[in-house]
Structure formats: C-alpha cells, structure tokens
XYZ file of C-alpha atoms in Angstrom:
569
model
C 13.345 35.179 -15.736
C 15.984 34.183 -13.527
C 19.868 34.790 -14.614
C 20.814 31.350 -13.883
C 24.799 32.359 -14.495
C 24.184 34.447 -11.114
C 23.530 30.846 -9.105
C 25.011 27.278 -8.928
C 23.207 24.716 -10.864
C 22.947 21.418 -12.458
C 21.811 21.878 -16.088
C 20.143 19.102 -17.829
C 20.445 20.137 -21.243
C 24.091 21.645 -21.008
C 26.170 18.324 -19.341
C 27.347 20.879 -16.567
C 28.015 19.675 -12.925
C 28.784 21.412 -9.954
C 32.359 21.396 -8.049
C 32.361 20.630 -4.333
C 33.738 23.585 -2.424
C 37.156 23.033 -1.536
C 39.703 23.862 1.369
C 39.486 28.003 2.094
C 42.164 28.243 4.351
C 44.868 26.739 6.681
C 45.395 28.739 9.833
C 48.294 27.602 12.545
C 49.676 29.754 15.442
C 52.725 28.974 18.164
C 53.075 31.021 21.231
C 56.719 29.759 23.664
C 59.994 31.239 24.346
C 63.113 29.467 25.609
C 65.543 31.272 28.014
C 67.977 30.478 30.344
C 65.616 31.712 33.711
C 64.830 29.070 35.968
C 61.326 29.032 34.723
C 59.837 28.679 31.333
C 57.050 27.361 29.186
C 55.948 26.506 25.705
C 52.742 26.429 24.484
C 51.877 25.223 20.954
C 49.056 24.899 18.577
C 49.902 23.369 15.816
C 48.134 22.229 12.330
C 44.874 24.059 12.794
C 42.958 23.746 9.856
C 39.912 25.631 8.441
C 38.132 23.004 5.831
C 34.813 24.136 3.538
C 31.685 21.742 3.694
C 30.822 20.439 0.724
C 27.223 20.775 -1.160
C 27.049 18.552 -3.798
C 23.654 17.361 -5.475
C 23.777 14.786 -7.886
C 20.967 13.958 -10.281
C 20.053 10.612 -12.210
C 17.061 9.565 -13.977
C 14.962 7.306 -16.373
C 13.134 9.018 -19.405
C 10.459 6.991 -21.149
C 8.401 7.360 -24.970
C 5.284 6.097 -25.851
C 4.930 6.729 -29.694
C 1.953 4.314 -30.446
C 4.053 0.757 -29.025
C 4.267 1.181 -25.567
C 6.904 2.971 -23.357
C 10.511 2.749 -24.556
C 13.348 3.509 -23.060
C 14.843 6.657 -24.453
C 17.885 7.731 -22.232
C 19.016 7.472 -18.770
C 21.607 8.194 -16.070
C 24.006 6.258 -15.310
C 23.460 3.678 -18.469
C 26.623 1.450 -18.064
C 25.986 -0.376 -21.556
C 24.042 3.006 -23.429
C 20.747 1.157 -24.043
C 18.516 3.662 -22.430
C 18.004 2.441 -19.852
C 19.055 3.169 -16.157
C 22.089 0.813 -15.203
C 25.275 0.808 -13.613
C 28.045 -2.151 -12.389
C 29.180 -1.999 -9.356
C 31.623 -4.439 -8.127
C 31.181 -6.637 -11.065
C 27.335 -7.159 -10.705
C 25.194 -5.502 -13.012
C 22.271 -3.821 -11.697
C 19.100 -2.135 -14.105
C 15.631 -0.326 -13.928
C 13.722 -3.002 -14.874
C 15.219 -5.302 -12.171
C 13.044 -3.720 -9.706
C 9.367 -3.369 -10.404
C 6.670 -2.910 -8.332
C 4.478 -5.441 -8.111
C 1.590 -3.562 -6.650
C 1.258 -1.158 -9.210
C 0.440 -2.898 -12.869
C 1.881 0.359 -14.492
C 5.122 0.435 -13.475
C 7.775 -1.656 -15.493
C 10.528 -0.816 -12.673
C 12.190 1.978 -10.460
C 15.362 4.295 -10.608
C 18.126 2.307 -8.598
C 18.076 2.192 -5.276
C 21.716 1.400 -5.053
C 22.953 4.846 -6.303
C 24.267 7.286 -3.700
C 26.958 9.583 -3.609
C 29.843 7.255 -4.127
C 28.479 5.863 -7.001
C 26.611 7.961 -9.938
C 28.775 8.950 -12.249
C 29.411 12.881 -13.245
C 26.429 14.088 -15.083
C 28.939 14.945 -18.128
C 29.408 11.691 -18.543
C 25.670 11.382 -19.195
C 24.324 9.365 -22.217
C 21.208 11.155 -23.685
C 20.566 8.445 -25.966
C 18.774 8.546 -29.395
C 14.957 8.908 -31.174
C 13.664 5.933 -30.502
C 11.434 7.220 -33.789
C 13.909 8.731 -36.068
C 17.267 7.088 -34.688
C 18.806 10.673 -34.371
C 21.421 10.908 -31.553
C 19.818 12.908 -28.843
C 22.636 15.510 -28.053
C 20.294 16.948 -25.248
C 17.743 15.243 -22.353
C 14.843 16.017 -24.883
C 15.294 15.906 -28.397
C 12.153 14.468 -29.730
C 11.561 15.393 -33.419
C 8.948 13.401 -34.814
C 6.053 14.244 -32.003
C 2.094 12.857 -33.022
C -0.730 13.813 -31.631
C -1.378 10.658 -28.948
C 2.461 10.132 -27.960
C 3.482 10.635 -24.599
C 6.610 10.388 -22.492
C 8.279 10.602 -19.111
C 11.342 11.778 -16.635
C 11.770 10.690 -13.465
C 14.692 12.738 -11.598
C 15.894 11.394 -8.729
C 17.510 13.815 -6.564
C 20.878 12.891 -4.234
C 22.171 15.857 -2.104
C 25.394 15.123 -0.650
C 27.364 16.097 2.374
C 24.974 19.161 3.798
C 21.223 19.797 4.304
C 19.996 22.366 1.915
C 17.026 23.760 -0.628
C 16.385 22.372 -3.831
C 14.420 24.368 -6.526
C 13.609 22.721 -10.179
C 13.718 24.995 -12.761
C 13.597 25.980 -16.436
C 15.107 28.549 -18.423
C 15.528 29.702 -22.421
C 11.920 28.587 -22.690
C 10.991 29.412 -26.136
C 8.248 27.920 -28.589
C 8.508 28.562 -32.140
C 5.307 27.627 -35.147
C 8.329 26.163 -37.210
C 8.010 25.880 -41.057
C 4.217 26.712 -41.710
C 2.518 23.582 -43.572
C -0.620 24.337 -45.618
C -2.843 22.338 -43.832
C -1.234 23.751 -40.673
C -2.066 27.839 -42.280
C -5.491 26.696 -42.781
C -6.519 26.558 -38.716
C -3.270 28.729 -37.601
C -2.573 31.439 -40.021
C -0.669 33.356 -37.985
C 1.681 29.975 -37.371
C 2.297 30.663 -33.539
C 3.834 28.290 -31.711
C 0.909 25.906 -30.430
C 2.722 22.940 -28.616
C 3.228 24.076 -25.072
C -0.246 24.496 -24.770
C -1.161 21.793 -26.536
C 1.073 19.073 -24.440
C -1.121 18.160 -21.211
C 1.901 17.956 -18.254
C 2.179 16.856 -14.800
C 5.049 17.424 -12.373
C 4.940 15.691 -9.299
C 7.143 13.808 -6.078
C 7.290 10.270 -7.399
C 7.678 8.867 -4.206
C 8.583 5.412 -5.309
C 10.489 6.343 -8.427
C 8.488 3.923 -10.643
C 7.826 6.800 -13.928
C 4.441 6.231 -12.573
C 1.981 8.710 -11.046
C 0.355 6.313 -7.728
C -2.913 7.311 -6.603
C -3.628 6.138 -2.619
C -4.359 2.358 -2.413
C -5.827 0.777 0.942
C -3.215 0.301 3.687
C -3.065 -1.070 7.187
C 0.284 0.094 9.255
C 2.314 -0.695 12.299
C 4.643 1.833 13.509
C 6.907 -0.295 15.623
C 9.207 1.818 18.000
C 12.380 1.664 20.174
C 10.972 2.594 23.788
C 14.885 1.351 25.188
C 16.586 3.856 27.448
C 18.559 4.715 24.845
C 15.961 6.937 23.487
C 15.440 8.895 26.578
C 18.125 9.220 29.080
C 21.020 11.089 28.621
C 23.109 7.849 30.613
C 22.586 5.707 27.540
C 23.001 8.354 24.462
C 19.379 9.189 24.501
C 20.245 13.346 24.572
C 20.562 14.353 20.949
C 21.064 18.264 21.846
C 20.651 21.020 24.242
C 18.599 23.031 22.192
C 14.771 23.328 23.299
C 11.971 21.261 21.196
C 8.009 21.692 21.487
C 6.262 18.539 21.027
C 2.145 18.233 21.052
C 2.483 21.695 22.788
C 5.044 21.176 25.612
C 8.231 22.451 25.232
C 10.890 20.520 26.595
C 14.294 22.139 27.478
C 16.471 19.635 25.787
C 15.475 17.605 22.634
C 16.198 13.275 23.133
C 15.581 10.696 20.259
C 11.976 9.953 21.425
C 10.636 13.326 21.057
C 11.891 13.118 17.643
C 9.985 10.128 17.223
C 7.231 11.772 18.490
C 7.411 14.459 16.376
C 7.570 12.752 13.680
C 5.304 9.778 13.674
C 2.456 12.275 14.732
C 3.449 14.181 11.287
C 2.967 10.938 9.784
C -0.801 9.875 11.354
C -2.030 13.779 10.787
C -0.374 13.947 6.943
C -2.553 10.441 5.996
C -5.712 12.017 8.145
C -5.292 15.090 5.909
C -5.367 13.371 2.668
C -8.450 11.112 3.786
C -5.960 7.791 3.082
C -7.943 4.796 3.454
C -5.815 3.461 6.244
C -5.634 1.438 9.359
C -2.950 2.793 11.440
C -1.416 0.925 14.945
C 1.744 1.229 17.469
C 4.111 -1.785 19.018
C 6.721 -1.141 21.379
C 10.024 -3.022 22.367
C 12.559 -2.310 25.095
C 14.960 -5.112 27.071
C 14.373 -7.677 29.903
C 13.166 -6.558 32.988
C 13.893 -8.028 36.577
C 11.923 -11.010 35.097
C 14.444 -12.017 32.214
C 11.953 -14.415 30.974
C 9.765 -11.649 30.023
C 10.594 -9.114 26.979
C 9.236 -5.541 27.769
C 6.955 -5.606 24.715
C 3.712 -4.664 23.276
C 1.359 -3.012 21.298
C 0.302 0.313 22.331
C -2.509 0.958 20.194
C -4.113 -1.507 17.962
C -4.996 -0.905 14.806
C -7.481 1.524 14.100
C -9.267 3.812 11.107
C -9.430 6.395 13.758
C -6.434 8.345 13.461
C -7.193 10.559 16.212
C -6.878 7.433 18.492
C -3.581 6.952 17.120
C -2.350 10.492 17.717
C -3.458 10.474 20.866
C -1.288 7.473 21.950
C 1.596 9.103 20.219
C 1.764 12.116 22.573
C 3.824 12.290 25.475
C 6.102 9.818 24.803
C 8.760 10.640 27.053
C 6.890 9.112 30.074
C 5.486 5.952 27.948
C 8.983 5.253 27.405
C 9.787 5.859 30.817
C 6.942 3.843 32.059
C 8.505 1.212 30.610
C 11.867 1.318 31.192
C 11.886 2.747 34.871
C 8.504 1.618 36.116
C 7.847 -1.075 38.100
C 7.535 -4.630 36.572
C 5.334 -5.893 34.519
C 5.456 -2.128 32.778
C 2.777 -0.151 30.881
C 3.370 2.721 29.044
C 1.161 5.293 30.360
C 0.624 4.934 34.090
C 3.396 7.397 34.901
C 5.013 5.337 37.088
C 8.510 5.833 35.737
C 11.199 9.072 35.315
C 10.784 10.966 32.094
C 13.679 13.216 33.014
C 16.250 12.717 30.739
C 19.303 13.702 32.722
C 17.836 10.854 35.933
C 20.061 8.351 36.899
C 19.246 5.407 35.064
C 21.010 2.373 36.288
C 17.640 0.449 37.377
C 16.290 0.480 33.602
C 15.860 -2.738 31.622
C 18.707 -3.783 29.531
C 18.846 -4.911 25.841
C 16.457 -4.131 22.988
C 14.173 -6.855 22.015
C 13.629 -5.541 18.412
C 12.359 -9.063 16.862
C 9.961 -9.697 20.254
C 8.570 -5.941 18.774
C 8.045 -7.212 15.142
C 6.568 -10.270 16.250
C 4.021 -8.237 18.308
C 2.975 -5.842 15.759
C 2.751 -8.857 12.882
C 0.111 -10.476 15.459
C -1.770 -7.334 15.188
C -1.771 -7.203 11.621
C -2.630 -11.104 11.507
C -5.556 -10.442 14.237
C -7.355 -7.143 12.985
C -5.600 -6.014 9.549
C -8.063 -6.088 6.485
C -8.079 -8.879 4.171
C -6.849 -7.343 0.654
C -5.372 -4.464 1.532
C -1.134 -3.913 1.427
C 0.455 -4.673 4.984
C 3.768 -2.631 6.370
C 5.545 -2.626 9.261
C 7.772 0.401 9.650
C 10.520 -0.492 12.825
C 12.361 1.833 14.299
C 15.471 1.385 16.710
C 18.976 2.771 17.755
C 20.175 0.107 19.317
C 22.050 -3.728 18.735
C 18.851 -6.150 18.876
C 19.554 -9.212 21.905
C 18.102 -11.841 19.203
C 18.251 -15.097 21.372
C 22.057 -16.104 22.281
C 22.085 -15.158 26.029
C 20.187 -16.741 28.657
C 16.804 -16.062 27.491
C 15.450 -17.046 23.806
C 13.278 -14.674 22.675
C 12.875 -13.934 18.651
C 15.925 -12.842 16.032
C 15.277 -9.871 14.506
C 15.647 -11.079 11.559
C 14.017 -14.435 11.785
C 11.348 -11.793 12.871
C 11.150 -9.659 9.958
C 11.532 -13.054 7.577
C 8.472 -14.104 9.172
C 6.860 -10.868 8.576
C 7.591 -10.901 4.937
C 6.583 -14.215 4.265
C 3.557 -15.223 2.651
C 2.675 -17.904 4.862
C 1.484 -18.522 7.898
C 0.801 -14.872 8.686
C -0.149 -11.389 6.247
C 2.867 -11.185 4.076
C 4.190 -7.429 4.738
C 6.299 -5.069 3.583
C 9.268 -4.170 6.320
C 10.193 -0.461 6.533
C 12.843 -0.356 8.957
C 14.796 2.770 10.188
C 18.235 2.792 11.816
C 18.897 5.630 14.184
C 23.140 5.197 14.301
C 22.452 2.041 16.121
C 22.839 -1.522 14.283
C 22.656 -0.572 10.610
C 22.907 -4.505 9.263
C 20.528 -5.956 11.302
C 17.900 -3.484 10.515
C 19.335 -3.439 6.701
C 18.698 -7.382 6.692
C 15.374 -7.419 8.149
C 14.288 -4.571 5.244
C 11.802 -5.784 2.577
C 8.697 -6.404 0.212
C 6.336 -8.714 1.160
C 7.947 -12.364 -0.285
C 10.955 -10.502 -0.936
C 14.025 -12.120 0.822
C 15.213 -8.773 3.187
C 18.150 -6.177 2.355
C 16.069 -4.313 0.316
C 18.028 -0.341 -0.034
C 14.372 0.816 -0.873
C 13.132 -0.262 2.344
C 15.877 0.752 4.798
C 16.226 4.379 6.336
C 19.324 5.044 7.738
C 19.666 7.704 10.184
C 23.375 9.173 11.247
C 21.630 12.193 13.001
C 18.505 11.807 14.650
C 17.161 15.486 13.510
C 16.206 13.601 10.631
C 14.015 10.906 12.297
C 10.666 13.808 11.439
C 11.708 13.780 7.815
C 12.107 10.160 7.520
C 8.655 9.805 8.600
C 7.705 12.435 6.362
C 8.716 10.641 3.302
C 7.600 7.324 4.548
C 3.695 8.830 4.563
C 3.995 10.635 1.720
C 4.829 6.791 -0.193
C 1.778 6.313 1.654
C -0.355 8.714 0.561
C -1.175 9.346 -3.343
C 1.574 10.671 -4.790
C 1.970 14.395 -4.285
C 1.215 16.997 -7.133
C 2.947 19.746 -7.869
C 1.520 20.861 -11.004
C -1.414 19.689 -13.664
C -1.286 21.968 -16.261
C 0.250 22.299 -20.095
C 3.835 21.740 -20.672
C 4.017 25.423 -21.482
C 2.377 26.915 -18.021
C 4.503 24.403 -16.213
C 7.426 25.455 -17.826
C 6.848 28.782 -16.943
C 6.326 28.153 -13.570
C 9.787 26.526 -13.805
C 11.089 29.727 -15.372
C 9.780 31.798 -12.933
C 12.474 33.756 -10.970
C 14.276 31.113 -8.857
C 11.825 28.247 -10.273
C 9.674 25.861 -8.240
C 10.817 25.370 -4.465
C 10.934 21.465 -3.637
C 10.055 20.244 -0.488
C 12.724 17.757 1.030
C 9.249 16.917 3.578
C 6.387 16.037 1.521
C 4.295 15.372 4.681
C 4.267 19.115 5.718
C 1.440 21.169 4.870
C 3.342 23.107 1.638
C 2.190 24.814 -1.233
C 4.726 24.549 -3.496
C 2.974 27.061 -6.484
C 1.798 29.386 -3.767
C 3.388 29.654 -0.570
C 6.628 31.493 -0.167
C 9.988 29.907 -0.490
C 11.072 30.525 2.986
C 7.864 29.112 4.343
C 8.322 27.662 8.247
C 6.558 24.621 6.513
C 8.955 23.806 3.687
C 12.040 21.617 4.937
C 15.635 21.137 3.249
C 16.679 17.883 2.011
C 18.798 16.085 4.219
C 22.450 15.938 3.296
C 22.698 12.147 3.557
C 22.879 11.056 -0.422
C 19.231 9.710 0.102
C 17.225 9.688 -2.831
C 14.267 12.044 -3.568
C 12.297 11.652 -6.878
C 10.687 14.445 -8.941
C 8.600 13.330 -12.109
C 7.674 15.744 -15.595
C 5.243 13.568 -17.593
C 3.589 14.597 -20.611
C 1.339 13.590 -23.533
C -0.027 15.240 -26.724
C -3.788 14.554 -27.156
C -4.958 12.759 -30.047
C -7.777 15.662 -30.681
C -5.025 18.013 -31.312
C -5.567 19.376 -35.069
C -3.021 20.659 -37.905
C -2.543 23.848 -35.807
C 0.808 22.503 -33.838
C 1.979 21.032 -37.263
C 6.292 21.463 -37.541
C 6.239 23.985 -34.248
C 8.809 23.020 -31.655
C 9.193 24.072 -27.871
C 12.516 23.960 -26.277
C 13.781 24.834 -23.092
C 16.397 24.295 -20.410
C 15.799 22.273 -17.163
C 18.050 21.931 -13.826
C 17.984 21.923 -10.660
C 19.562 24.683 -7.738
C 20.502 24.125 -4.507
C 21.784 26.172 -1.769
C 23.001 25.165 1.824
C 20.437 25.065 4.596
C 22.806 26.921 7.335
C 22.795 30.499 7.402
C 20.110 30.670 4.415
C 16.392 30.785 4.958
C 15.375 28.696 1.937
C 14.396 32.346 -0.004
C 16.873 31.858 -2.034
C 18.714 33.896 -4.416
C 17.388 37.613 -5.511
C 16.663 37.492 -8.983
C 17.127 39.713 -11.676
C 14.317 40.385 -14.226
C-alpha cells in the first residue's frame, strides 16, 4: 500500500488541503566602481527574484443517496447554506446543482457548477459533509452511511480543478479495511465465520463523468460541425500564428516549428479517430472562416467537408492544414483550401493575406450544413474555434455578428436548434463566451466555452470535447472492494487529463506516452464512484462495515514523467 505521508495529497476523509509552494529565494547582484580616472562605469542588476510555481488542485463535488425515495442530496462542496447540496454565492447571486440540468439526459437532476474555478471554491477544510439523510447523524467524514439496505445506492461526483501548472493526477484510497461488525444470528446462520462481506457485495463503478451530471451517459446519436479559424493568424509567424520553435509531427510530417493550425490539426484529427474508435453513431463535418479578400463583398468562407458518417472522409480533409489555410489566405481570389496555390511557410511575408476574421459568416455556414444534411432527431453541435476579434458587420461590408450567428444557431426556430461549443485561443474571449450555449439556451454558458491562454492545449481541448461525445469513459466495473483496492494500490489509479487518447488506465503504465497531464488552467475535470447494494444480497453482510480513505495526488508535469512517486510496501 502506498505511504501516503511520503506524497502531497488532498484527503477526502481527513479535511486536509494542500499549500501552494511559496517564494524559495531572492537573489540580487551589483557589479560598478567609482574613481576619480577619467573613465568609469557602473553596471547594476538589481531586484532579481527567484519565485516557485505553484501546484494547487482543488476538489469539489456532489454526493447523492437513494435509500428506497429517490436520490437525496447528502453532502457537497462548496454548500453556501449546508443543505447538501452543491452551492455557492458569488457576488450576491446564488448559484446551485440543480440550477443546471441536462435536458437530454432524463437521469440527471443537475451538474457540479460550472462557475467554480480557482478563485472561487472554498478550502476543502471548510467542507460541509453533511448528515444521514436515514438516521440524521452528522456525517463527520465524506461517507458515513450507517443504516445501508440491500437495494440502496448512492453517488460522488469529484470534480477536479488543477491550478497554476500542468501536472498528473492519480485517485486513490488508503486504510481500506472491512470489518463483519457485531455478528447477528440470522447473519451466523449463512456467515459463521462473520467476515466482512460488504465490499464485495456493493456493485461499483468509477468513471470520467464528462458532463458532471452524477450520471453515467451512454453514446446518444450526434451530428457535428467543427468550425475553424483558417485567418493568418493561425499560420504565419507576421500575425502571431508561431506558437514555438520546437519541432511537431502532424499526420506524419514533421514540421520544424509548431503554429496554432497544426495544433488544430492535431487535435481535431484526435477527435474524428477517438469517436471512429468507439463506433459513435455520428455525423461529423468541417466549416472554415478567414477575412475579406480583394473582393470585400465576399467573406472567405466555407465548408470544407460536409457532413458525413464516414469518418475517414473527415480525417482526410483534416490533414495538411497548413496549406488549406494558406490556400485561403494567400491564394488567389475566390480561394479554396486545397489547390496549393498559397504559402504554407510560416515565417513568408504575409502582407497580401486577407484581413479580418469572419467568425459569424463561419457559423452561419456550418448551421446551413446542419439544416441541409443533419439527421432529424439526433442532438446538433457546433464546436467554433478562433484566435482572433470577429469583424461582425460595422465596417464597410455587412456580413453576420458572431453572436447574432451563434443566437441563430441555438434557436429553435427557423433552423436545427444546436448546442454552441466555442473555443477561444487568447483571441476575443467575450465574444466567443457570448456566443457559447445549449440549444434554446440564451449564450454565455461556462459549460460550453473553452478558453485557451496557450495553444499547446488546443489537442486536449478537443480531447475532452469527444470524450462528452462519446459514452462516458470507464475506468472500473467491479465491487466497491476490488475498486478500492485498485485505489489502494501503490500510487492508486493514474487519471488521464486526455480522455480521447488511447489509455488504459488499470493496465498501462503510469508514464505511458499516451496518458496526458491536466492542464494547469483551473478547468474542470470530473471523476464519478457510484455504487449500489443489490437487493438479492442475504443476512451474510448483516452489521459489517467497510471504511476507507479517498484523495487525490498530483505532481507537476515538468521535469516528472507522470511515474510518479516510488512507493513503499
């Protein structure tokens, strides 16, 4: 088992938190020498300073009890009023779980907040654990359930906030210790031995709960646009488009430099392969927007690949975007991405390109697609992508808002009401935060908006965004006792801050190439334990108990492999 005082953790059961790391040092140095010669010099350096990153991961949650009268609300974190359920006030309004349900899904009664981040959940030992919604006992830990019948069932859902720093997560257990309790007669008769029967009794499942609903989502039919910046900005080192220096390999080819669009590249090809490897029933197509060309009447727009089953298709138009892009923005007028008429090179001069980024012109587009060729019946998103300020109509020309746009989108009427996924790469945050939505939802939907401060983590993004896609992903489907060993197990059960890449999180290594940290960012992640007691279960499990620790480790992603700690047995 691991020794869990040899590494940093948050405990559940224990109301510890971690510290942020602090200043380590303050260095200064000055070098000059006055004298009377003819010549002289001073040169200072003055108030150097060496400052630690922080790694901070913060954890909320929502824990549920059904005990024969459907699920109650047992304890959450933050619970601003201590009812058990998930709420916090922030700037005088009042925001709670069951504010935010999700329509689609008849199961779910709401979703952790959205709203929480790193500036605003509270220390975990402030935590309210609640009480038995059965026996009224203050609950002094995250479980205490003491009154447990054969047919009740209950529910966590973690969700996971790493702040500051990319780094690993792992979920673990510890102190994991079942006990047959005072020995009934009717419990000697089938279990004379009175061993402790519960953690094999309780059926368990631990799982990414991707929307953060307390409810496991199988896949459910769904017909996608991937709408995407193709502006200069994206490419060309001129406008911002160079994101590093360091080499990338994309579909095969390895470029010497890595821009925004081969991150894009990257990772919207993740996307189409993770849904072809779960067999999603999906319909899967591509928009474009850039500026005006020499035309200013006409936006540089259009739809790249309509939609299509064949996911192949899509994959194949998703490769080699560099010269789509510059197709667009360098070829000759009227553009299309793929004759190789323009410059991919990123470093080209790049005065001739078309200015502006028509982002609403690009919504409109793909919503025409869905309208056209989507399936009647079947969910509807649009997932946007752009870096840049959207030209939405107030110059010379008058082409669609952006927001207008994505209002239209969402609406009900006249086209497919659809859900607007929209992801800002450090270009304009509140337009793209505005235009974010459910279908017949009004926009500036948090759940909906991605925002992106360094574009490494455009792959990840579209990561997560197919794994809410997909069915939910699995992690374990077991008892409560072999999951908690699993938990227990030296540094516990390696999380994947990707869901999209091909990892095994109960078999591969922790340092697989596959696994990915969780970006630093304060974005949420959500991790579900659910659990239920069978109603066949006999006498044998009659007074036992089963407790245990959970928490959750992390260590920084620079300079550490995601191994992880060495353990101790």
């Amino acid at each position: 088992m691991t020794d869990n005082d040899d590494i940093d953790t948050i405990g559940l059961s224990r109301r510890t938190v971690l510290a942020g790391l602090g200043a380590v040092g303050v260095a200064s140095a000055g070098a000059g020498l006055g004298t009377t010669a003819y010549f002289n010099d001073t040169e200072s350096f003055d108030g150097n300073t060496l400052t630690a990153g922080q790694l901070d991961l913060l954890v909320d949650w929502q824990q549920t009890y059904d005990f024969g009268e459907g699920n109650q609300f047992v304890s959450a974190h933050p619970d601003h009023d201590g009812d058990g359920e998930q709420s916090i006030e922030i700037d005088g309004e009042v925001f709670t779980y069951s504010d935010f349900p999700d329509e689609d899904d008849p199961d779910s009664n709401g979703a952790n907040l959205r709203v929480l981040d790193c500036e605003t959940i509270p220390p975990l030992e402030e935590a309210d654990f609640g009480t038995d919604p059965v026996t009224g006992e203050e609950m002094e830990t995250l479980v205490r359930l003491t009154d447990v019948k054969p047919g009740d069932s209950g529910e966590i859902t973690f969700s996971l906030h790493l702040c500051d720093n990319p780094g690993y997560i792992w979920m673990q257990a510890s102190d994991v210790n079942g006990d047959g309790g005072t020995a009934t007669e009717p419990e000697q008769i089938v279990d004379p031995d009175n061993l402790g029967d519960l953690g094999d009794a309780i059926e368990a499942r631990l799982w990414y709960d991707e929307d953060c609903d307390n409810v496991y989502d199988g896949a459910e039919p769904v017909d996608i646009m991937l709408t995407l910046d193709f502006s200069g900005s994206m490419l060309y080192e001129q406008y911002g488009g160079l994101v590093s220096e360091d080499d990338v390999t994309v579909g095969g080819t390895t470029y010497a430099e890595t821009t925004k669009i081969d991150l894009v590249e990257l990772g919207t090809r993740q996307f189409v392969s993770y849904l072809q490897s779960q067999g999603s029933d999906v319909q899967v197509g591509v928009a474009y927007f850039d500026g005006e060309g020499s035309d200013d009447s006409v936006p540089r727009t259009g739809v790249l690949q309509g939609l299509t089953s064949d996911l192949s298709v899509v994959d194949a138009q998703l490769t080699d975007l560099r010269q789509k892009l510059a197709d667009v923005v360098t070829g000759p007028s009227p553009s299309t991405p793929g004759d190789g008429d323009g410059d991919p090179d990123p470093f080209a001069n790049a005065n001739g390109i078309a200015t502006g980024t028509y982002i609403g012109e690009g919504v409109d587009d793909a919503q025409a697609e869905l309208d056209a060729n989507g399936r009647s019946g079947v969910e509807y998103r649009n997932i946007v992508l752009s870096d840049g300020e959207s030209f939405n109509g107030d110059g010379s020309t008058s082409f669609s808002s952006p927001t207008g746009a994505a209002a239209d989108a969402r609406a009900a009427s006249p086209n497919p009401a659809t859900n607007v996924y929209t992801i800002n790469v450090d270009g304009s945050a509140s337009t793209l935060q505005a235009m974010a939505g459910a279908a017949g939802g009004s926009g500036g939907d948090p759940a909906f908006f991605n925002d992106v401060s360094d574009p490494l983590n455009i792959p990840t993004v579209f990561g997560n965004l197919a794994a809410q896609t997909a069915q939910e992903k699995v992690i374990m489907d077991d008892s409560l006792g072999n999951v908690l060993a699993a938990l227990a197990d030296g540094n516990g059960v390696p999380l994947d801050g990707n869901r999209s890449t091909p990892y095994d999180e109960r078999n591969d290594p922790a340092d697989d190439p596959d696994r990915e940290a969780f970006r630093g960012d304060g974005v949420m992640h959500c991790v579900a334990l659910e659990w239920e007691l069978p109603l066949e279960v006999g006498n044998e499990i009659q007074g036992d108990t089963l407790a245990f620790d959970l928490g959750f480790y992390t260590e920084q992603a620079r300079h550490n492999d995601g191994a992880g700690p060495s353990v101790s047995a």
